Amino acid sequence: MNHQTRKLILMLTILAVLLFGSSCTVTEGLTFNGNNANNSAFDFSVEDFFIAVLQDFSEFTPQAGDQSLMDKSIGDFKTALENSSTTKNVALDKLSDNAYKGTFEFTDLNQLVTDLGAGDNQSLLTVTSSSMKFYLSMDNYDQLVPVIPFLADENFEAFGPVYNQGLSEADYLEMISFMLGEEGPPAIQKSVITLRINTPKPITSFTGGKKISDTVYEFSFPLIDFLLLANPITFTVNW
């Protein structure tokens, strides 16, 4: 596996992690309590395939002390959360080489997305006292890039949605197989990002996703949908 291939896998891995996804089992839970004392809890575990690639790639990348690339990316994300004006009690624990869990409290999710770099006029996420809407398409993809800066890296751009508009999933996975070997496509295909929302009142309506109970809504999408972004990734839930 050459240097550029390692770098691509590194970026796909960190991308998945920062979106609360990876080639793993992931749950991100948001709880709205109706009194601004809201909280988030997330956990994920990364497949051995990605861990091995990260360890391999670390031979070519300067590091601070003995910190792994995965630990550094997670640590940087924790710092970004701590620096937001709307969060407190940010905690992140490493359970094993493959698994992490984290929690934080927040008062304003709209402001959090802005603080992470999306800008004051961001349209990625809209939260009111009785609803939440997420919308990501090629039209506002540029708002996500500052939140996850390496999306603009020239080594990732060629494998992201900007450069792959119109490419079919089959063709994309064939390209990944050529670049990364046979393990690449199934690792990406297993990657699913799941968001579970606990609402302060009974859910009245929703689009996309599914209603788990009167006050629990869940939305999932495959990582490949983000990498191609052929259609908007969107949901709305009202309570």
mmCIF file of C-alpha atoms in Angstrom, residues 38-174:
data_model
loop_
_atom_site.group_PDB
_atom_site.id
_atom_site.type_symbol
_atom_site.label_atom_id
_atom_site.label_comp_id
_atom_site.label_asym_id
_atom_site.label_seq_id
_atom_site.Cartn_x
_atom_site.Cartn_y
_atom_site.Cartn_z
ATOM 1 C CA ASN A 38 -29.549 19.036 26.763
ATOM 2 C CA ASN A 39 -26.950 16.328 26.356
ATOM 3 C CA SER A 40 -25.228 14.122 23.812
ATOM 4 C CA ALA A 41 -23.835 10.626 24.279
ATOM 5 C CA PHE A 42 -21.995 8.720 21.563
ATOM 6 C CA ASP A 43 -19.978 5.546 21.231
ATOM 7 C CA PHE A 44 -18.249 3.810 18.344
ATOM 8 C CA SER A 45 -15.756 1.079 17.562
ATOM 9 C CA VAL A 46 -13.458 1.025 14.535
ATOM 10 C CA GLU A 47 -12.751 -2.120 12.522
ATOM 11 C CA ASP A 48 -9.298 -3.692 12.766
ATOM 12 C CA PHE A 49 -8.777 -2.936 9.052
ATOM 13 C CA PHE A 50 -8.835 0.820 9.689
ATOM 14 C CA ILE A 51 -6.745 0.582 12.854
ATOM 15 C CA ALA A 52 -4.060 -1.345 10.971
ATOM 16 C CA VAL A 53 -3.979 1.261 8.198
ATOM 17 C CA LEU A 54 -3.717 4.098 10.715
ATOM 18 C CA GLN A 55 -0.832 2.386 12.482
ATOM 19 C CA ASP A 56 0.857 1.815 9.134
ATOM 20 C CA PHE A 57 0.338 5.415 8.092
ATOM 21 C CA SER A 58 1.694 6.725 11.410
ATOM 22 C CA GLU A 59 5.186 5.729 10.276
ATOM 23 C CA PHE A 60 5.035 8.602 7.767
ATOM 24 C CA THR A 61 3.400 11.236 9.972
ATOM 25 C CA PRO A 62 5.050 13.233 12.798
ATOM 26 C CA GLN A 63 3.284 12.723 16.120
ATOM 27 C CA ALA A 64 3.338 14.349 19.521
ATOM 28 C CA GLY A 65 4.863 11.799 21.906
ATOM 29 C CA ASP A 66 3.312 8.353 21.729
ATOM 30 C CA GLN A 67 -0.180 9.566 20.748
ATOM 31 C CA SER A 68 -1.710 7.607 17.874
ATOM 32 C CA LEU A 69 -3.306 9.301 14.881
ATOM 33 C CA MET A 70 -6.718 8.032 15.979
ATOM 34 C CA ASP A 71 -6.240 9.370 19.501
ATOM 35 C CA LYS A 72 -5.088 12.718 18.103
ATOM 36 C CA SER A 73 -8.115 13.076 15.813
ATOM 37 C CA ILE A 74 -10.463 12.234 18.675
ATOM 38 C CA GLY A 75 -8.595 14.607 20.976
ATOM 39 C CA ASP A 76 -8.833 17.427 18.446
ATOM 40 C CA PHE A 77 -12.572 16.882 18.151
ATOM 41 C CA LYS A 78 -12.929 16.984 21.937
ATOM 42 C CA THR A 79 -11.016 20.277 22.010
ATOM 43 C CA ALA A 80 -13.321 21.744 19.343
ATOM 44 C CA LEU A 81 -16.339 20.782 21.436
ATOM 45 C CA GLU A 82 -14.802 22.297 24.568
ATOM 46 C CA ASN A 83 -14.116 25.561 22.732
ATOM 47 C CA SER A 84 -17.759 26.022 21.752
ATOM 48 C CA SER A 85 -19.700 28.700 23.606
ATOM 49 C CA THR A 86 -22.655 26.356 24.089
ATOM 50 C CA THR A 87 -21.076 23.203 25.552
ATOM 51 C CA LYS A 88 -19.857 22.042 28.941
ATOM 52 C CA ASN A 89 -18.783 18.855 30.711
ATOM 53 C CA VAL A 90 -17.206 17.397 27.586
ATOM 54 C CA ALA A 91 -15.830 13.929 28.285
ATOM 55 C CA LEU A 92 -14.340 11.314 26.002
ATOM 56 C CA ASP A 93 -13.002 7.942 27.075
ATOM 57 C CA LYS A 94 -10.944 5.411 25.161
ATOM 58 C CA LEU A 95 -12.339 1.956 25.869
ATOM 59 C CA SER A 96 -9.788 0.048 23.765
ATOM 60 C CA ASP A 97 -7.630 0.518 20.667
ATOM 61 C CA ASN A 98 -10.836 0.185 18.644
ATOM 62 C CA ALA A 99 -13.532 1.809 20.791
ATOM 63 C CA TYR A 100 -14.392 5.197 22.275
ATOM 64 C CA LYS A 101 -17.325 6.795 24.057
ATOM 65 C CA GLY A 102 -18.104 10.400 24.826
ATOM 66 C CA THR A 103 -20.632 12.756 26.373
ATOM 67 C CA PHE A 104 -21.226 16.483 26.514
ATOM 68 C CA GLU A 105 -23.952 18.921 27.506
ATOM 69 C CA PHE A 106 -25.167 21.722 25.259
ATOM 70 C CA THR A 107 -27.608 24.605 25.376
ATOM 71 C CA ASP A 108 -27.869 25.508 21.686
ATOM 72 C CA LEU A 109 -27.210 22.940 18.961
ATOM 73 C CA ASN A 110 -27.538 25.546 16.203
ATOM 74 C CA GLN A 111 -24.780 27.584 17.840
ATOM 75 C CA LEU A 112 -22.610 24.504 18.302
ATOM 76 C CA VAL A 113 -22.615 23.833 14.546
ATOM 77 C CA THR A 114 -21.784 27.498 13.962
ATOM 78 C CA ASP A 115 -18.973 27.404 16.535
ATOM 79 C CA LEU A 116 -17.501 24.324 14.886
ATOM 80 C CA GLY A 117 -17.054 26.396 11.722
ATOM 81 C CA ALA A 118 -20.236 26.183 9.644
ATOM 82 C CA GLY A 119 -20.883 29.936 9.918
ATOM 83 C CA ASP A 120 -23.723 32.129 11.182
ATOM 84 C CA ASN A 121 -25.928 31.419 8.166
ATOM 85 C CA GLN A 122 -25.435 27.650 8.166
ATOM 86 C CA SER A 123 -28.286 25.539 6.812
ATOM 87 C CA LEU A 124 -26.965 22.120 7.851
ATOM 88 C CA LEU A 125 -28.962 21.971 11.066
ATOM 89 C CA THR A 126 -32.016 23.856 12.287
ATOM 90 C CA VAL A 127 -33.324 23.268 15.797
ATOM 91 C CA THR A 128 -36.320 25.011 17.383
ATOM 92 C CA SER A 129 -38.160 24.407 20.645
ATOM 93 C CA SER A 130 -40.318 21.805 18.885
ATOM 94 C CA SER A 131 -38.356 20.477 15.896
ATOM 95 C CA MET A 132 -35.032 19.472 14.407
ATOM 96 C CA LYS A 133 -34.045 19.407 10.749
ATOM 97 C CA PHE A 134 -30.811 18.202 9.167
ATOM 98 C CA TYR A 135 -30.045 18.867 5.518
ATOM 99 C CA LEU A 136 -26.808 18.182 3.645
ATOM 100 C CA SER A 137 -26.466 18.441 -0.119
ATOM 101 C CA MET A 138 -23.938 19.668 -2.637
ATOM 102 C CA ASP A 139 -25.514 23.115 -2.242
ATOM 103 C CA ASN A 140 -24.355 23.498 1.381
ATOM 104 C CA TYR A 141 -21.493 20.999 1.492
ATOM 105 C CA ASP A 142 -19.101 23.952 1.680
ATOM 106 C CA GLN A 143 -20.527 24.746 5.140
ATOM 107 C CA LEU A 144 -19.415 21.336 6.405
ATOM 108 C CA VAL A 145 -15.839 21.706 5.195
ATOM 109 C CA PRO A 146 -14.770 24.195 7.934
ATOM 110 C CA VAL A 147 -16.278 21.874 10.552
ATOM 111 C CA ILE A 148 -14.070 19.033 9.270
ATOM 112 C CA PRO A 149 -11.128 20.919 7.714
ATOM 113 C CA PHE A 150 -9.372 17.979 6.068
ATOM 114 C CA LEU A 151 -12.347 17.663 3.695
ATOM 115 C CA ALA A 152 -10.564 20.409 1.767
ATOM 116 C CA ASP A 153 -7.266 18.495 1.678
ATOM 117 C CA GLU A 154 -6.292 17.757 -1.928
ATOM 118 C CA ASN A 155 -5.645 14.119 -1.023
ATOM 119 C CA PHE A 156 -9.221 13.645 0.165
ATOM 120 C CA GLU A 157 -11.039 15.884 -2.321
ATOM 121 C CA ALA A 158 -10.535 13.452 -5.183
ATOM 122 C CA PHE A 159 -12.428 10.791 -3.227
ATOM 123 C CA GLY A 160 -15.174 13.008 -1.825
ATOM 124 C CA PRO A 161 -18.494 14.240 -3.218
ATOM 125 C CA VAL A 162 -17.168 17.319 -5.013
ATOM 126 C CA TYR A 163 -15.041 15.242 -7.384
ATOM 127 C CA ASN A 164 -17.422 12.285 -7.702
ATOM 128 C CA GLN A 165 -20.716 13.884 -8.708
ATOM 129 C CA GLY A 166 -22.554 11.542 -11.055
ATOM 130 C CA LEU A 167 -20.437 8.502 -10.197
ATOM 131 C CA SER A 168 -22.453 5.385 -9.358
ATOM 132 C CA GLU A 169 -21.908 3.491 -6.115
ATOM 133 C CA ALA A 170 -20.674 0.443 -8.049
ATOM 134 C CA ASP A 171 -18.115 2.494 -9.968
ATOM 135 C CA TYR A 172 -16.978 4.257 -6.799
ATOM 136 C CA LEU A 173 -16.446 0.971 -4.942
ATOM 137 C CA GLU A 174 -14.591 -0.449 -7.933
#
